Short mmCIF file of C-alpha atoms in Angstrom, two decimals:
data_model
loop_
_atom_site.label_atom_id
_atom_site.label_comp_id
_atom_site.label_asym_id
_atom_site.label_seq_id
_atom_site.Cartn_x
_atom_site.Cartn_y
_atom_site.Cartn_z
CA UNK A 1 -9.33 -5.93 18.18
CA UNK A 2 -5.79 -3.78 17.54
CA UNK A 3 -6.01 -3.59 13.62
CA UNK A 4 -8.04 -3.85 10.41
CA UNK A 5 -10.32 -6.12 10.43
CA UNK A 6 -11.39 -7.55 6.67
CA UNK A 7 -14.26 -9.61 6.67
CA UNK A 8 -14.61 -12.61 4.39
CA UNK A 9 -11.23 -13.40 4.31
CA UNK A 10 -11.90 -15.60 1.01
CA UNK A 11 -14.14 -15.93 -1.37
CA UNK A 12 -15.31 -17.83 -4.11
CA UNK A 13 -18.40 -17.05 -6.34
CA UNK A 14 -19.74 -17.24 -9.50
CA UNK A 15 -19.17 -14.56 -12.37
CA UNK A 16 -22.41 -12.80 -12.14
CA UNK A 17 -22.91 -12.81 -9.04
CA UNK A 18 -22.87 -9.84 -6.11
CA UNK A 19 -20.04 -9.55 -3.06
CA UNK A 20 -20.28 -7.27 -0.22
CA UNK A 21 -16.53 -7.22 1.04
CA UNK A 22 -16.15 -5.42 4.50
CA UNK A 23 -13.55 -3.57 6.76
CA UNK A 24 -13.54 -2.33 10.22
CA UNK A 25 -11.04 -0.09 10.66
CA UNK A 26 -8.73 0.92 13.45
CA UNK A 27 -10.89 2.74 16.14
CA UNK A 28 -10.07 6.46 16.37
CA UNK A 29 -9.08 6.86 12.72
CA UNK A 30 -10.71 8.99 10.46
CA UNK A 31 -8.92 7.98 7.19
CA UNK A 32 -9.97 4.54 5.26
CA UNK A 33 -8.17 3.29 2.08
CA UNK A 34 -9.73 0.54 -0.36
CA UNK A 35 -6.37 -1.06 -2.66
CA UNK A 36 -6.60 -3.79 -4.70
CA UNK A 37 -3.94 -6.38 -5.36
CA UNK A 38 -3.96 -8.84 -8.48
CA UNK A 39 -1.86 -11.84 -8.52
CA UNK A 40 1.71 -10.99 -8.30
CA UNK A 41 0.66 -6.73 -9.09
CA UNK A 42 1.08 -4.02 -6.70
CA UNK A 43 -1.14 -2.02 -5.18
CA UNK A 44 -3.90 -0.36 -7.68
CA UNK A 45 -5.97 2.23 -5.92
CA UNK A 46 -10.03 2.00 -5.33
CA UNK A 47 -11.19 4.45 -3.22
CA UNK A 48 -10.83 7.07 -0.30
CA UNK A 49 -13.00 8.00 2.64
CA UNK A 50 -11.56 11.01 5.46
CA UNK A 51 -13.80 12.04 7.87
CA UNK A 52 -17.75 13.32 6.32
CA UNK A 53 -15.35 14.05 3.42
CA UNK A 54 -16.98 13.06 0.14
CA UNK A 55 -14.62 9.95 -0.96
CA UNK A 56 -12.29 10.03 -3.10
CA UNK A 57 -13.30 7.64 -5.45
CA UNK A 58 -11.30 8.25 -9.03
CA UNK A 59 -9.86 4.50 -8.75
CA UNK A 60 -13.00 2.91 -9.42
CA UNK A 61 -12.89 1.01 -12.04
CA UNK A 62 -16.01 0.84 -13.17
CA UNK A 63 -19.42 1.72 -11.82
CA UNK A 64 -19.84 -1.42 -10.91
CA UNK A 65 -17.79 -1.09 -8.04
CA UNK A 66 -19.40 1.13 -5.19
CA UNK A 67 -18.62 1.35 -1.69
CA UNK A 68 -19.72 2.78 1.42
CA UNK A 69 -18.66 4.07 4.86
CA UNK A 70 -21.27 4.30 7.81
CA UNK A 71 -20.99 6.03 11.26
CA UNK A 72 -17.79 7.17 9.92
CA UNK A 73 -15.93 3.09 10.92
CA UNK A 74 -17.01 0.15 8.92
CA UNK A 75 -17.07 0.24 5.51
CA UNK A 76 -18.07 -2.09 2.56
CA UNK A 77 -16.82 -2.68 -0.96
CA UNK A 78 -19.76 -3.43 -3.15
CA UNK A 79 -18.64 -5.50 -6.90
CA UNK A 80 -21.52 -6.00 -8.83
CA UNK A 81 -22.16 -8.41 -11.61
CA UNK A 82 -18.68 -10.27 -10.90
CA UNK A 83 -16.29 -10.64 -13.81
CA UNK A 84 -13.14 -12.70 -13.68
CA UNK A 85 -10.84 -9.94 -14.10
CA UNK A 86 -12.02 -8.62 -10.65
CA UNK A 87 -10.46 -11.57 -9.16
CA UNK A 88 -7.77 -10.00 -6.86
CA UNK A 89 -6.96 -9.25 -2.99
CA UNK A 90 -8.86 -6.45 -1.92
CA UNK A 91 -7.05 -4.57 0.92
CA UNK A 92 -8.24 -2.62 3.20
CA UNK A 93 -6.35 0.52 5.31
CA UNK A 94 -7.37 2.48 7.72
CA UNK A 95 -4.71 5.36 9.19
CA UNK A 96 -5.11 8.44 11.49
CA UNK A 97 -5.67 12.32 9.78
CA UNK A 98 -3.40 14.54 8.97
CA UNK A 99 -2.40 15.88 12.63
CA UNK A 100 -0.67 11.45 13.06
CA UNK A 101 2.95 11.45 13.77
CA UNK A 102 3.78 10.53 10.54
CA UNK A 103 1.23 12.48 8.08
CA UNK A 104 -0.56 9.21 7.95
CA UNK A 105 0.80 5.90 8.32
CA UNK A 106 -1.65 3.11 6.73
CA UNK A 107 -2.39 0.22 8.86
CA UNK A 108 -3.12 -2.73 6.16
CA UNK A 109 -6.37 -5.35 6.87
CA UNK A 110 -4.89 -9.01 5.98
CA UNK A 111 -7.16 -8.69 2.92
CA UNK A 112 -10.34 -10.69 0.84
CA UNK A 113 -9.18 -12.68 -1.58
CA UNK A 114 -12.01 -12.76 -4.47
CA UNK A 115 -12.78 -15.75 -7.01
CA UNK A 116 -14.75 -15.10 -9.59
CA UNK A 117 -15.53 -18.51 -11.94
CA UNK M 1 0.21 13.03 -11.31
CA UNK M 2 2.68 11.00 -9.05
CA UNK M 3 3.91 8.29 -9.70
CA UNK M 4 6.55 5.68 -8.11
CA UNK M 5 9.23 3.77 -10.11
CA UNK M 6 10.74 0.26 -9.01
CA UNK M 7 13.17 -0.48 -11.26
CA UNK M 8 13.85 -3.89 -9.89
CA UNK M 9 11.07 -6.72 -9.96
CA UNK M 10 13.81 -8.73 -8.24
CA UNK M 11 16.59 -8.54 -6.49
CA UNK M 12 18.68 -11.80 -4.45
CA UNK M 13 20.91 -11.34 -1.18
CA UNK M 14 22.93 -13.62 0.96
CA UNK M 15 23.17 -13.06 4.39
CA UNK M 16 24.29 -11.09 6.62
CA UNK M 17 24.95 -8.53 3.20
CA UNK M 18 23.47 -5.59 3.15
CA UNK M 19 21.09 -4.55 0.41
CA UNK M 20 19.82 -1.88 -1.33
CA UNK M 21 16.00 -1.06 -2.80
CA UNK M 22 15.63 1.42 -5.69
CA UNK M 23 13.04 3.51 -5.58
CA UNK M 24 12.28 7.19 -7.69
CA UNK M 25 9.03 8.90 -7.62
CA UNK M 26 7.42 11.88 -10.01
CA UNK M 27 5.32 14.65 -7.75
CA UNK M 28 4.68 18.22 -8.59
CA UNK M 29 4.23 18.40 -5.14
CA UNK M 30 6.19 20.58 -2.78
CA UNK M 31 6.00 19.04 -0.20
CA UNK M 32 5.42 14.56 0.11
CA UNK M 33 6.28 12.00 2.61
CA UNK M 34 7.61 8.50 1.57
CA UNK M 35 7.11 4.81 2.89
CA UNK M 36 8.10 1.48 2.49
CA UNK M 37 6.09 -1.25 3.26
CA UNK M 38 6.69 -5.12 2.88
CA UNK M 39 4.68 -7.85 2.56
CA UNK M 40 5.41 -11.28 3.11
CA UNK M 41 4.09 -14.67 1.25
CA UNK M 42 1.59 -14.47 3.95
CA UNK M 43 -0.22 -11.59 1.84
CA UNK M 44 0.01 -8.81 5.00
CA UNK M 45 1.74 -5.17 4.01
CA UNK M 46 3.95 -3.71 6.77
CA UNK M 47 5.04 -0.93 7.49
CA UNK M 48 8.52 -0.19 7.37
CA UNK M 49 10.19 2.94 6.95
CA UNK M 50 8.76 6.98 6.39
CA UNK M 51 10.89 9.77 5.24
CA UNK M 52 9.30 13.55 5.33
CA UNK M 53 10.44 15.74 2.38
CA UNK M 54 11.74 18.49 4.44
CA UNK M 55 13.92 15.72 6.96
CA UNK M 56 17.31 16.87 7.48
CA UNK M 57 17.97 13.53 8.12
CA UNK M 58 17.32 10.14 6.49
CA UNK M 59 15.16 7.87 8.44
CA UNK M 60 16.77 4.98 10.32
CA UNK M 61 14.72 2.28 11.84
CA UNK M 62 17.31 -0.89 12.94
CA UNK M 63 18.33 -2.22 9.94
CA UNK M 64 16.34 -0.43 7.65
CA UNK M 65 17.94 3.35 6.09
CA UNK M 66 15.80 5.35 3.80
CA UNK M 67 18.64 7.22 1.35
CA UNK M 68 16.83 10.13 0.38
CA UNK M 69 18.02 12.22 -2.37
CA UNK M 70 15.52 14.50 -2.77
CA UNK M 71 17.49 16.52 -6.26
CA UNK M 72 17.67 13.20 -8.14
CA UNK M 73 13.81 12.21 -6.60
CA UNK M 74 14.80 8.88 -5.63
CA UNK M 75 14.41 7.70 -1.98
CA UNK M 76 16.08 3.75 -2.40
CA UNK M 77 16.07 1.63 1.13
CA UNK M 78 18.54 -0.28 2.08
CA UNK M 79 18.48 -3.66 4.82
CA UNK M 80 21.38 -4.19 6.59
CA UNK M 81 22.46 -7.31 7.69
CA UNK M 82 20.09 -9.76 5.55
CA UNK M 83 18.22 -11.87 7.42
CA UNK M 84 16.39 -15.03 5.49
CA UNK M 85 13.02 -13.43 7.17
CA UNK M 86 13.61 -10.76 4.90
CA UNK M 87 12.68 -12.05 1.71
CA UNK M 88 9.35 -10.97 0.66
CA UNK M 89 7.87 -8.36 -1.58
CA UNK M 90 8.81 -4.33 -1.11
CA UNK M 91 6.13 -1.67 -2.00
CA UNK M 92 7.86 2.07 -2.06
CA UNK M 93 5.00 4.39 -1.62
CA UNK M 94 4.42 9.15 -1.81
CA UNK M 95 1.99 10.36 -0.14
CA UNK M 96 2.01 14.77 -1.31
CA UNK M 97 1.16 15.77 2.23
CA UNK M 98 -1.33 18.61 2.02
CA UNK M 99 -4.57 19.23 4.55
CA UNK M 100 -6.15 15.77 4.27
CA UNK M 101 -4.44 13.15 3.48
CA UNK M 102 -5.19 11.83 0.11
CA UNK M 103 -4.16 8.27 -1.27
CA UNK M 104 -0.80 6.31 -1.15
CA UNK M 105 1.11 6.07 -4.32
CA UNK M 106 2.95 2.38 -5.13
CA UNK M 107 5.26 1.19 -7.03
CA UNK M 108 5.29 -2.36 -8.40
CA UNK M 109 7.24 -3.56 -5.90
CA UNK M 110 10.25 -5.66 -5.26
CA UNK M 111 10.91 -8.99 -4.16
CA UNK M 112 13.56 -10.09 -2.21
CA UNK M 113 15.34 -12.95 -1.98
CA UNK M 114 17.64 -13.70 0.90
CA UNK M 115 19.43 -17.12 -0.01
CA UNK M 116 21.79 -18.48 3.41
#
């Protein structure tokens, strides 16, 4: 498709289980971001990938969170041993590189809503 | 450090009126970009408008305009002729412009309600 695709759109899991969230960015976009949005809150930065550079992991809240981006395209966010406070909408976004016409507008997916019981 | 402040948790405006959503930012970077996004109740994030720190003119996109006051570090969004469909959460964001993109820093958002 033309936009950023995320799956699953909804995920309900039990506390302590691992979950994987997938993001398929817009073709040709070299930058990929993960943000988290808790109910009624703003966007919390998690991690950023840019091309072949080392990712900026400074927003990951704990070592239970990890993300990878394979082949410079699809990304997977993994949350191990989920906790109830991990419940949120996880938003993925992609962007052209610095040569983009307006310095990197982010295009967002529709998010993956995670509920940890 | 970068910081975005949106002081209005909620705003109300009557249909067809104009409304201003406030945003101030703090950065030590000399060059940066400012963004506004709209998030309707359906949850998707929709890009509205962009302003570069060195742009001489205030950005405009249809009914949206950005009132950029660099000395005051403010980047207020003005929506003219409000429509019922403008009811949504609005986020201000900023990114330093460097050789790599880096993260976008978001404010906490303003919930706009347009009433008939």
